[in-house]
Amino acid sequence: MVPGTGAWGLLLLTVAAALMLPTRPPGSQRAQIIGGQEVLPLSRPYMASVSFEGQHHCGGFLFRAHWVVSAAHCFRNRDPRTGLVVLGAHSLHTSEPTRQVFSIAAVVKHPEYQPTTHANDICLLRLNGSAVLGPAVGLLQLPGRGAQPPAAGTLCHVAGWGSISDFEDPPPGLMEAKVRVLDLDVCNSSWQGQLSPAMLCTHSGDRWRRGFCSADSGGPLVCGSRAHGLVSFSGLWCGDPKTPDVYTQVSAFVAWIWKVVRGSPPSRTAGLLVWAT
């Protein structure tokens, strides 16, 4: 499936893919979890939907009652004051009594985030209130301090609300795909050596296309019971083994995450790229 619609869009994307890393963040377009299936409603209570103007834009996950992790590229050219974070959802197009909706009090992007290379593609969202935890809304654990990324071949899961066709048909609910961790050196050879050590890759592990695509950006790659990856970017054809899916490696940013969460309130003088109310 191609992450974009229309002949002109396909032509431009094809040229860009042939020349360089994707320069347009995946969260700015729409596509699907590839080769996945719908999960049981509310079986992934940590999942968050980040929306603008009533439309799902990116994913994320709740790791503290008023903190969500997402991808920094989701907020390029976006005013966080117009965004909402939806928790406790399964289908984004029906009314659900389990939903909790918050505005965004602050966005803390990693200070070394590089839009052109996607390096350090991670941000923290401070909600304007505290989520009420329960069966429908829960927390996902971060890797422990000093944890290593999962070994190549490890079976993991990636989930999201991306559209299920090039015509932007909405999914019936939260979708998820099983993928396997790919050795970073092998992955880097497919990306012409442009990946950083703080990235993580996955592939289907077989002949089928499976993985994430654009509107799944910011969602977690769950290995075991912890978030080891954060959806960052993929190739022109989602799930294509020639351009494996690339994630931000969460374990490389655990110390930074806790420094932000446990530190003083975000400000523009703290050396961080921040917007706050």
mmCIF file of N, CA and C in Angstrom, residues 3 9 16 30 32 43 46 50 54 92 109 111 120 123 130 151 159 188 197 210 216 228 252:
data_model
loop_
_atom_site.group_PDB
_atom_site.id
_atom_site.type_symbol
_atom_site.label_atom_id
_atom_site.label_comp_id
_atom_site.label_asym_id
_atom_site.label_seq_id
_atom_site.Cartn_x
_atom_site.Cartn_y
_atom_site.Cartn_z
ATOM 1 N N PRO A 3 1.571 5.141 0.949
ATOM 2 C CA PRO A 3 1.110 6.157 1.892
ATOM 3 C C PRO A 3 0.844 7.487 1.217
ATOM 4 N N GLY A 9 0.704 12.690 -6.260
ATOM 5 C CA GLY A 9 1.310 12.361 -4.980
ATOM 6 C C GLY A 9 2.184 11.124 -5.074
ATOM 7 N N ALA A 16 11.041 10.970 -4.363
ATOM 8 C CA ALA A 16 11.683 11.228 -3.068
ATOM 9 C C ALA A 16 12.263 9.958 -2.486
ATOM 10 N N ARG A 30 -1.753 9.533 5.744
ATOM 11 C CA ARG A 30 -2.578 8.501 6.342
ATOM 12 C C ARG A 30 -2.329 7.167 5.657
ATOM 13 N N GLN A 32 -2.155 2.538 6.900
ATOM 14 C CA GLN A 32 -2.706 1.540 7.790
ATOM 15 C C GLN A 32 -1.647 0.726 8.512
ATOM 16 N N SER A 43 -8.233 -3.809 25.021
ATOM 17 C CA SER A 43 -7.197 -4.742 25.461
ATOM 18 C C SER A 43 -5.816 -4.112 25.454
ATOM 19 N N TYR A 46 -3.297 1.348 27.246
ATOM 20 C CA TYR A 46 -2.280 2.403 27.262
ATOM 21 C C TYR A 46 -2.284 3.235 25.978
ATOM 22 N N VAL A 50 -3.755 11.002 19.223
ATOM 23 C CA VAL A 50 -3.549 12.449 19.171
ATOM 24 C C VAL A 50 -4.299 12.967 17.951
ATOM 25 N N GLY A 54 -10.494 17.276 15.072
ATOM 26 C CA GLY A 54 -11.387 16.130 15.107
ATOM 27 C C GLY A 54 -10.914 14.918 14.324
ATOM 28 N N LEU A 92 -12.523 5.039 16.842
ATOM 29 C CA LEU A 92 -12.491 6.497 16.962
ATOM 30 C C LEU A 92 -13.695 7.166 16.310
ATOM 31 N N LYS A 109 9.717 18.301 23.266
ATOM 32 C CA LYS A 109 10.449 17.555 22.244
ATOM 33 C C LYS A 109 11.875 17.317 22.732
ATOM 34 N N PRO A 111 15.629 17.660 22.832
ATOM 35 C CA PRO A 111 16.390 18.832 22.365
ATOM 36 C C PRO A 111 17.263 18.563 21.149
ATOM 37 N N ASN A 120 16.356 11.034 17.165
ATOM 38 C CA ASN A 120 15.770 11.473 18.439
ATOM 39 C C ASN A 120 14.309 11.905 18.274
ATOM 40 N N CYS A 123 8.856 12.764 21.834
ATOM 41 C CA CYS A 123 8.404 13.902 22.620
ATOM 42 C C CYS A 123 7.505 13.409 23.742
ATOM 43 N N SER A 130 -5.297 14.615 34.973
ATOM 44 C CA SER A 130 -4.773 13.290 35.274
ATOM 45 C C SER A 130 -5.771 12.225 34.822
ATOM 46 N N ALA A 151 16.638 -8.236 21.248
ATOM 47 C CA ALA A 151 17.532 -8.869 20.280
ATOM 48 C C ALA A 151 16.820 -9.109 18.959
ATOM 49 N N ALA A 159 0.734 -1.205 17.218
ATOM 50 C CA ALA A 159 -0.698 -0.946 17.066
ATOM 51 C C ALA A 159 -0.948 0.496 16.643
ATOM 52 N N ASN A 188 20.162 -0.989 8.524
ATOM 53 C CA ASN A 188 20.871 0.212 8.088
ATOM 54 C C ASN A 188 21.386 0.064 6.651
ATOM 55 N N PRO A 197 22.278 4.951 15.998
ATOM 56 C CA PRO A 197 22.268 3.836 16.949
ATOM 57 C C PRO A 197 21.045 3.834 17.869
ATOM 58 N N ARG A 210 4.038 -6.871 6.826
ATOM 59 C CA ARG A 210 3.412 -6.520 8.092
ATOM 60 C C ARG A 210 4.184 -5.384 8.746
ATOM 61 N N ASP A 216 0.073 5.833 12.100
ATOM 62 C CA ASP A 216 0.444 5.064 13.285
ATOM 63 C C ASP A 216 1.635 5.690 14.011
ATOM 64 N N HIS A 228 9.404 -0.721 23.768
ATOM 65 C CA HIS A 228 10.810 -0.661 23.356
ATOM 66 C C HIS A 228 11.018 0.192 22.114
ATOM 67 N N ALA A 252 16.983 4.122 24.826
ATOM 68 C CA ALA A 252 18.042 5.134 24.746
ATOM 69 C C ALA A 252 17.620 6.466 25.346
#
